[in-house]
Coordinates of N, CA, C and O and ligand atoms in Angstrom, one line a residue:
X11 N 34.1 -29.3 -16.4 CA 34.5 -28.2 -15.5 C 33.4 -28.2 -14.4 O 32.2 -28.2 -14.6
X12 N 33.9 -28.2 -13.1 CA 32.9 -28.1 -12.0 C 32.2 -26.8 -11.9 O 32.7 -25.8 -12.2
X13 N 30.9 -26.9 -11.5 CA 30.1 -25.7 -11.4 C 30.6 -25.0 -10.1 O 30.6 -25.6 -9.1
X14 N 30.9 -23.7 -10.2 CA 31.2 -23.0 -9.0 C 30.1 -22.9 -8.0 O 28.9 -22.8 -8.4
X15 N 30.4 -23.0 -6.7 CA 29.3 -22.9 -5.7 C 29.0 -21.4 -5.3 O 27.9 -21.1 -5.0
X16 N 30.1 -20.6 -5.4 CA 29.9 -19.2 -5.0 C 30.5 -18.3 -6.1 O 31.6 -18.4 -6.5
X17 N 29.6 -17.4 -6.5 CA 30.1 -16.3 -7.5 C 29.9 -15.0 -6.8 O 28.8 -14.7 -6.3
X18 N 30.9 -14.2 -6.8 CA 30.8 -12.8 -6.2 C 31.0 -11.8 -7.3 O 31.9 -11.9 -8.2
X19 N 30.1 -10.8 -7.3 CA 30.2 -9.7 -8.3 C 30.5 -8.4 -7.6 O 29.8 -8.1 -6.7
X20 N 31.6 -7.8 -8.0 CA 31.9 -6.5 -7.4 C 31.4 -5.4 -8.3 O 31.8 -5.3 -9.5
X21 N 30.5 -4.5 -7.8 CA 29.8 -3.5 -8.6 C 28.3 -3.8 -8.6 O 28.0 -5.0 -8.5
X22 N 27.5 -2.8 -8.6 CA 26.1 -3.0 -8.5 C 25.4 -2.1 -9.5 O 24.4 -1.4 -9.2
X23 N 25.9 -2.1 -10.7 CA 25.3 -1.2 -11.8 C 24.5 -2.1 -12.8 O 24.3 -3.3 -12.5
X24 N 24.2 -1.5 -13.9 CA 23.4 -2.3 -14.9 C 24.1 -3.5 -15.4 O 23.5 -4.6 -15.5
X25 N 25.4 -3.5 -15.6 CA 26.2 -4.6 -16.0 C 26.1 -5.8 -15.0 O 25.9 -6.9 -15.3
X26 N 26.3 -5.4 -13.7 CA 26.3 -6.4 -12.7 C 25.0 -7.0 -12.5 O 24.8 -8.2 -12.3
X27 N 23.9 -6.2 -12.7 CA 22.6 -6.7 -12.6 C 22.3 -7.7 -13.8 O 21.8 -8.8 -13.6
X28 N 22.8 -7.4 -14.9 CA 22.7 -8.3 -16.1 C 23.4 -9.6 -15.8 O 22.9 -10.7 -16.1
X29 N 24.6 -9.5 -15.2 CA 25.4 -10.7 -14.9 C 24.6 -11.7 -14.0 O 24.4 -12.8 -14.3
X30 N 24.0 -11.1 -12.9 CA 23.4 -12.0 -11.9 C 22.0 -12.5 -12.5 O 21.7 -13.7 -12.3
X31 N 21.3 -11.7 -13.2 CA 20.1 -12.1 -13.9 C 20.4 -13.3 -14.9 O 19.6 -14.3 -14.9
X32 N 21.4 -13.1 -15.6 CA 21.8 -14.1 -16.6 C 22.2 -15.4 -15.9 O 21.8 -16.5 -16.4
X33 N 22.9 -15.3 -14.9 CA 23.3 -16.5 -14.1 C 22.1 -17.3 -13.6 O 22.0 -18.5 -13.8
X34 N 21.2 -16.5 -13.0 CA 20.0 -17.2 -12.4 C 19.2 -17.8 -13.6 O 18.7 -18.9 -13.4
X35 N 19.0 -17.1 -14.7 CA 18.2 -17.6 -15.8 C 18.9 -18.8 -16.4 O 18.2 -19.7 -16.9
X36 N 20.2 -18.9 -16.3 CA 20.9 -20.1 -16.9 C 20.9 -21.2 -15.9 O 21.5 -22.3 -16.2
X37 N 20.3 -21.1 -14.7 CA 20.2 -22.2 -13.8 C 21.2 -22.2 -12.7 O 21.2 -23.2 -11.9
X38 N 22.0 -21.2 -12.6 CA 22.9 -21.1 -11.4 C 22.2 -20.9 -10.1 O 21.5 -19.9 -10.0
X39 N 22.2 -21.9 -9.2 CA 21.5 -21.7 -8.0 C 22.4 -21.7 -6.7 O 22.0 -21.9 -5.6
X40 N 23.7 -21.4 -7.0 CA 24.6 -21.3 -5.9 C 24.6 -19.9 -5.2 O 23.7 -19.1 -5.5
X41 N 25.5 -19.7 -4.4 CA 25.6 -18.4 -3.6 C 26.1 -17.3 -4.5 O 27.2 -17.4 -5.1
X42 N 25.3 -16.3 -4.6 CA 25.6 -15.1 -5.4 C 25.7 -13.9 -4.6 O 24.7 -13.4 -4.1
X43 N 26.9 -13.3 -4.5 CA 27.1 -12.1 -3.7 C 27.3 -10.9 -4.6 O 28.0 -11.0 -5.6
X44 N 26.6 -9.8 -4.3 CA 26.8 -8.6 -5.1 C 27.3 -7.5 -4.1 O 26.6 -7.3 -3.1
X45 N 28.4 -6.8 -4.5 CA 29.0 -5.8 -3.6 C 28.9 -4.5 -4.3 O 29.5 -4.4 -5.4
X46 N 28.2 -3.5 -3.7 CA 28.2 -2.2 -4.4 C 28.5 -1.1 -3.4 O 27.9 -1.1 -2.3
X47 N 29.3 -0.2 -3.8 CA 29.7 0.9 -2.8 C 28.6 1.9 -2.5 O 28.6 2.6 -1.5
X48 N 27.7 2.0 -3.5 CA 26.6 2.9 -3.2 C 25.5 2.2 -2.5 O 25.3 1.0 -2.7
X49 N 24.7 3.0 -1.8 CA 23.6 2.3 -1.0 C 22.4 2.0 -1.8 O 21.4 1.3 -1.3
X50 N 22.4 2.3 -3.1 CA 21.2 2.2 -4.0 C 21.2 0.8 -4.7 O 22.2 0.3 -5.1
X51 N 19.9 0.4 -5.0 CA 19.8 -0.7 -5.9 C 20.2 -0.3 -7.3 O 20.3 1.0 -7.5
X52 N 20.6 -1.2 -8.2 CA 21.1 -0.8 -9.5 C 20.1 0.2 -10.2 O 18.9 0.1 -10.2
X53 N 20.7 1.3 -10.7 CA 19.9 2.4 -11.4 C 20.6 2.8 -12.7 O 21.8 2.6 -12.9
X54 N 19.8 3.4 -13.5 CA 20.2 3.9 -14.8 C 20.8 5.3 -14.7 O 20.1 6.2 -14.2
X55 N 22.1 5.5 -15.0 CA 22.7 6.8 -14.7 C 22.3 7.9 -15.7 O 22.1 9.1 -15.3
X56 N 22.4 7.7 -17.0 CA 22.2 8.8 -18.0 C 20.9 9.7 -17.7 O 21.1 10.9 -17.8
X57 N 19.8 9.1 -17.3 CA 18.6 10.0 -17.1 C 18.8 11.0 -16.0 O 18.1 12.0 -15.9
X58 N 19.8 10.8 -15.1 CA 20.0 11.7 -14.0 C 20.3 13.1 -14.4 O 19.8 14.0 -13.8
X59 N 21.1 13.2 -15.5 CA 21.5 14.5 -16.0 C 20.6 15.0 -17.1 O 20.9 16.0 -17.7
X60 N 19.5 14.3 -17.3 CA 18.6 14.7 -18.4 C 17.1 14.7 -17.8 O 16.7 15.7 -17.2
X61 N 16.4 13.6 -17.9 CA 15.0 13.6 -17.5 C 14.8 13.9 -16.0 O 13.9 14.7 -15.6
X62 N 15.7 13.4 -15.1 CA 15.5 13.6 -13.7 C 15.9 15.1 -13.4 O 15.1 15.8 -12.7
X63 N 17.0 15.5 -13.9 CA 17.4 16.9 -13.7 C 16.4 17.9 -14.2 O 16.1 18.9 -13.6
X64 N 15.8 17.6 -15.3 CA 14.8 18.6 -15.9 C 13.4 18.5 -15.2 O 12.5 19.3 -15.4
X65 N 13.3 17.4 -14.3 CA 12.0 17.3 -13.6 C 11.0 16.5 -14.4 O 9.9 16.3 -13.9
X66 N 11.4 16.0 -15.6 CA 10.4 15.2 -16.4 C 10.1 13.8 -15.7 O 9.1 13.3 -15.9
X67 N 11.1 13.3 -15.0 CA 11.0 12.0 -14.4 C 11.1 12.1 -12.9 O 12.0 12.9 -12.4
X68 N 10.4 11.3 -12.1 CA 10.7 11.3 -10.7 C 12.0 10.5 -10.5 O 12.2 9.6 -11.3
X69 N 12.7 10.7 -9.5 CA 14.0 10.1 -9.2 C 13.9 8.5 -9.2 O 14.7 7.8 -9.7
X70 N 12.7 8.0 -8.7 CA 12.6 6.6 -8.5 C 12.6 5.9 -9.8 O 12.8 4.7 -9.9
X71 N 12.3 6.6 -10.9 CA 12.1 5.9 -12.2 C 13.4 5.4 -12.8 O 13.5 4.6 -13.7
X72 N 14.6 5.9 -12.2 CA 15.9 5.4 -12.8 C 16.2 4.0 -12.2 O 17.1 3.4 -12.7
X73 N 15.5 3.6 -11.2 CA 15.8 2.2 -10.6 C 15.5 1.2 -11.7 O 14.5 1.1 -12.3
X74 N 16.5 0.3 -11.9 CA 16.4 -0.6 -13.1 C 15.4 -1.8 -12.8 O 14.8 -2.3 -13.8
X75 N 15.3 -2.2 -11.6 CA 14.3 -3.2 -11.2 C 13.6 -2.9 -9.9 O 14.3 -2.3 -9.0
X76 N 12.4 -3.3 -9.8 CA 11.7 -3.1 -8.5 C 12.4 -3.9 -7.4 O 13.0 -5.0 -7.8
X77 N 12.4 -3.5 -6.2 CA 13.1 -4.2 -5.1 C 12.7 -5.6 -5.0 O 13.5 -6.5 -4.8
X78 N 11.4 -5.9 -5.3 CA 10.9 -7.3 -5.2 C 11.6 -8.2 -6.3 O 11.9 -9.4 -6.0
X79 N 11.8 -7.6 -7.5 CA 12.5 -8.4 -8.5 C 14.0 -8.7 -8.2 O 14.5 -9.8 -8.4
X80 N 14.6 -7.8 -7.5 CA 16.0 -8.0 -7.1 C 16.0 -9.0 -6.0 O 16.8 -10.0 -5.9
X81 N 15.0 -8.9 -5.1 CA 14.9 -9.9 -3.9 C 14.7 -11.3 -4.5 O 15.3 -12.3 -3.9
X82 N 13.9 -11.4 -5.5 CA 13.6 -12.7 -6.1 C 14.9 -13.4 -6.6 O 14.9 -14.6 -6.9
X83 N 15.9 -12.7 -6.9 CA 17.2 -13.3 -7.4 C 17.9 -14.0 -6.3 O 18.9 -14.7 -6.6
X84 N 17.5 -13.8 -5.1 CA 18.2 -14.5 -3.9 C 19.6 -14.2 -3.8 O 20.5 -15.1 -3.7
X85 N 19.9 -12.9 -3.8 CA 21.3 -12.4 -3.7 C 21.7 -12.2 -2.3 O 20.9 -11.9 -1.4
X86 N 23.0 -12.3 -2.0 CA 23.6 -11.8 -0.8 C 24.1 -10.4 -1.2 O 25.2 -10.2 -1.7
X87 N 23.2 -9.5 -1.0 CA 23.4 -8.1 -1.6 C 24.0 -7.2 -0.5 O 23.4 -7.0 0.6
X88 N 25.2 -6.8 -0.8 CA 25.9 -5.9 0.2 C 26.1 -4.6 -0.4 O 27.1 -4.3 -1.1
X89 N 25.2 -3.7 -0.1 CA 25.2 -2.3 -0.6 C 25.8 -1.4 0.4 O 25.7 -1.6 1.6
X90 N 26.4 -0.3 -0.1 CA 27.0 0.7 0.8 C 28.3 0.2 1.4 O 28.8 0.8 2.4
X91 N 28.9 -0.8 0.8 CA 30.3 -1.2 1.2 C 31.2 -1.3 0.0 O 30.8 -1.7 -1.1
X92 N 32.4 -0.8 0.2 CA 33.3 -0.8 -0.9 C 34.3 -1.9 -0.9 O 34.7 -2.3 0.2
X93 N 34.6 -2.5 -2.0 CA 35.6 -3.6 -2.1 C 36.9 -2.8 -2.0 O 37.2 -1.9 -2.8
X94 N 37.8 -3.2 -1.1 CA 39.0 -2.5 -0.9 C 40.2 -3.4 -1.2 O 41.4 -2.8 -1.3
X95 N 40.1 -4.6 -1.3 CA 41.2 -5.5 -1.6 C 40.8 -6.9 -2.1 O 39.6 -7.2 -2.0
X96 N 41.8 -7.6 -2.5 CA 41.5 -9.0 -3.0 C 42.5 -9.9 -2.4 O 43.8 -9.7 -2.6
X97 N 42.1 -10.9 -1.7 CA 43.0 -12.0 -1.2 C 42.8 -13.2 -2.1 O 41.9 -14.0 -1.9
X98 N 43.7 -13.2 -3.1 CA 43.5 -14.3 -4.1 C 43.9 -15.6 -3.5 O 43.4 -16.7 -4.0
X99 N 44.8 -15.7 -2.5 CA 45.2 -16.9 -2.0 C 44.0 -17.6 -1.3 O 43.8 -18.8 -1.5
X100 N 43.2 -16.9 -0.6 CA 42.0 -17.5 0.1 C 40.7 -17.2 -0.6 O 39.7 -17.5 -0.1
X101 N 40.8 -16.7 -1.8 CA 39.7 -16.4 -2.7 C 38.6 -15.6 -1.9 O 37.5 -16.1 -1.7
X102 N 38.9 -14.4 -1.5 CA 38.0 -13.6 -0.9 C 38.2 -12.1 -1.2 O 39.4 -11.7 -1.3
X103 N 37.1 -11.4 -1.2 CA 37.2 -9.9 -1.4 C 37.1 -9.2 -0.1 O 36.3 -9.6 0.8
X104 N 38.0 -8.2 0.1 CA 38.0 -7.5 1.4 C 37.1 -6.3 1.3 O 37.2 -5.6 0.3
X105 N 36.3 -6.0 2.3 CA 35.3 -5.0 2.2 C 35.6 -3.9 3.2 O 36.2 -4.1 4.3
X106 N 35.1 -2.7 2.9 CA 35.4 -1.5 3.7 C 34.8 -1.6 5.1 O 35.3 -0.9 6.0
X107 N 33.8 -2.4 5.4 CA 33.3 -2.6 6.7 C 34.0 -3.7 7.5 O 33.6 -4.0 8.6
X108 N 35.1 -4.1 7.0 CA 35.9 -5.1 7.7 C 35.5 -6.6 7.4 O 36.2 -7.5 7.8
X109 N 34.4 -6.8 6.7 CA 34.0 -8.1 6.4 C 34.6 -8.6 5.1 O 35.4 -7.9 4.5
X110 N 34.4 -9.8 4.7 CA 35.0 -10.4 3.6 C 33.9 -11.2 2.8 O 32.9 -11.6 3.4
X111 N 34.1 -11.4 1.5 CA 33.1 -12.1 0.7 C 34.0 -13.2 -0.1 O 34.8 -12.8 -0.9
X112 N 33.7 -14.4 0.3 CA 34.4 -15.5 -0.4 C 33.9 -15.7 -1.8 O 32.8 -15.3 -2.2
X113 N 34.7 -16.4 -2.7 CA 34.2 -16.7 -4.0 C 34.9 -17.9 -4.6 O 36.0 -18.2 -4.2
X114 N 34.2 -18.6 -5.5 CA 34.9 -19.5 -6.4 C 35.2 -18.9 -7.7 O 36.3 -19.1 -8.3
X115 N 34.3 -18.1 -8.2 CA 34.5 -17.2 -9.4 C 34.2 -15.8 -9.0 O 33.2 -15.5 -8.3
X116 N 34.9 -14.9 -9.6 CA 34.8 -13.5 -9.3 C 34.6 -12.6 -10.5 O 35.3 -12.8 -11.5
X117 N 33.6 -11.8 -10.5 CA 33.4 -10.8 -11.6 C 33.6 -9.4 -11.0 O 33.1 -9.0 -10.0
X118 N 34.5 -8.7 -11.6 CA 34.8 -7.3 -11.2 C 34.3 -6.4 -12.3 O 34.8 -6.4 -13.4
X119 N 33.2 -5.6 -12.1 CA 32.6 -4.7 -13.1 C 32.4 -3.4 -12.4 O 31.2 -3.0 -12.1
X120 N 33.4 -2.7 -12.0 CA 33.3 -1.5 -11.2 C 33.4 -0.2 -12.1 O 33.6 0.9 -11.5
X121 N 33.3 -0.4 -13.4 CA 33.2 0.8 -14.2 C 34.6 1.5 -14.4 O 35.6 0.9 -14.1
X122 N 34.6 2.7 -14.9 CA 35.8 3.4 -15.2 C 35.8 4.8 -14.5 O 34.7 5.2 -14.1
X123 N 37.0 5.3 -14.4 CA 37.1 6.7 -13.9 C 37.9 7.5 -14.8 O 38.9 6.9 -15.4
X124 N 37.6 8.7 -15.1 CA 38.4 9.5 -16.0 C 39.8 9.7 -15.5 O 40.0 9.9 -14.3
X125 N 40.8 9.6 -16.4 CA 42.2 9.9 -16.0 C 42.5 11.3 -16.3 O 42.4 11.7 -17.5
X126 N 42.8 12.1 -15.3 CA 43.1 13.5 -15.6 C 44.5 13.7 -16.2 O 45.5 13.1 -15.7
X127 N 44.5 14.5 -17.2 CA 45.8 14.8 -17.8 C 46.6 15.8 -17.0 O 46.0 16.7 -16.4
X128 N 47.9 15.7 -17.0 CA 48.7 16.7 -16.2 C 48.6 18.1 -16.9 O 48.3 18.1 -18.1
X129 N 48.8 19.1 -16.2 CA 48.8 20.5 -16.8 C 47.7 21.3 -16.1 O 47.1 20.9 -15.2
X130 N 47.5 22.5 -16.7 CA 46.6 23.4 -16.0 C 45.2 22.8 -16.0 O 44.8 22.2 -17.0
X131 N 44.5 23.0 -14.9 CA 43.2 22.4 -14.7 C 42.1 23.2 -15.4 O 41.9 24.4 -15.0
X132 N 41.5 22.7 -16.4 CA 40.4 23.4 -17.0 C 39.1 22.9 -16.2 O 39.1 21.8 -15.8
X133 N 38.2 23.8 -16.1 CA 37.0 23.3 -15.4 C 36.2 22.4 -16.3 O 35.9 22.7 -17.4
X134 N 35.9 21.1 -15.8 CA 35.3 20.2 -16.6 C 33.8 20.5 -16.9 O 33.1 20.9 -16.0
X135 N 33.5 20.5 -18.2 CA 32.1 20.7 -18.5 C 31.5 19.4 -19.0 O 31.9 18.8 -20.0
X136 N 30.5 18.9 -18.2 CA 29.9 17.6 -18.6 C 28.9 17.8 -19.7 O 28.0 18.7 -19.6
X137 N 29.1 17.1 -20.8 CA 28.2 17.2 -21.9 C 27.3 16.0 -22.1 O 26.6 15.8 -23.0
X138 N 27.5 15.0 -21.1 CA 26.7 13.8 -21.3 C 25.3 13.9 -20.7 O 25.0 14.9 -20.0
Ligands
LIG21 C1 24.9 11.7 -14.6 C2 25.4 10.7 -15.6 C3 25.0 10.8 -16.9 C4 25.4 9.9 -17.9 N1 25.0 10.0 -19.2 C5 25.5 9.2 -20.1 C6 25.0 9.3 -21.5 O1 24.3 10.2 -21.8 N2 25.5 8.4 -22.4 C7 26.4 7.4 -22.0 O2 26.9 6.7 -22.8 N3 26.8 7.3 -20.7 C8 26.4 8.2 -19.8 N4 26.8 8.0 -18.5 C9 27.7 6.9 -18.1 C10 27.0 5.6 -18.0 O3 25.8 5.6 -17.3 C11 27.9 4.5 -17.2 O4 28.0 4.9 -15.9 C12 29.2 4.4 -17.8 O5 29.1 4.0 -19.2 C13 30.0 3.3 -17.0 O6 29.3 2.2 -16.9 P1 29.9 0.9 -16.1 O7 28.8 -0.1 -16.1 O8 31.2 0.6 -16.7 O9 30.1 1.4 -14.6 P2 29.3 2.2 -13.6 O10 27.9 2.6 -14.2 O11 30.1 3.4 -13.2 O12 29.1 1.2 -12.4 C14 30.1 0.8 -11.6 C15 29.5 0.1 -10.4 O13 30.6 -0.3 -9.5 C16 30.4 0.2 -8.2 N5 31.8 0.3 -7.7 C17 32.9 1.0 -8.1 N6 34.0 0.8 -7.4 C18 33.6 -0.1 -6.4 C19 34.2 -0.8 -5.3 N7 35.5 -0.6 -5.1 N8 33.5 -1.6 -4.5 C20 32.2 -1.8 -4.7 N9 31.5 -1.2 -5.8 C21 32.2 -0.4 -6.6 C22 29.7 1.5 -8.4 O14 29.1 1.9 -7.2 C23 28.7 1.1 -9.5 O15 27.6 0.4 -9.0 C24 26.3 8.9 -17.5 C25 26.7 8.8 -16.2 C26 26.3 9.7 -15.2 C27 26.7 9.5 -13.7

């Protein structure tokens, strides 16, 4: 099987970071694009509602890797842009800023969103 020249990852969370780190560690030296709708480098979410909220940790501590370590991965990092569509014919992801990101292989790891049940709306209480 031919090695892909371009791999694009949609999502910029812990999973996506693991994907690109593993690819580089395994010797992939092709074009690696990461698209994240948030403007932040990958960060750990659970401490936000615990250690950060309680003031035990400074906000910066949730960042999963220092900026220099992310830079060393040699990514085409596109933060603050949302993937809005997929053109499978031309193998490219359409982005909210009007640009596109081509790919040979595509990873979509954009997480999940709760599905709300029909019926009277109870006020959600976050217990996580
Ligand atoms: C405040 C808080 C506290 C939490 N506490 C806990 C806990 O105690 N225990 C626990 O198990 N889990 C907890 N979680 C959930 C956990 O951190 C993960 O977020 C969750 O498990 C989902 O992980 P994921 O990797 O699937 O996706 P996510 O972490 O949601 O990551 C998805 C990524 O995709 C990006 N993305 C989504 N759509 C697009 C798009 N169209 N274009 C580009 N990028 C996109 C997002 O910006 C993000 O970078 C908490 C989450 C939050 C916010």
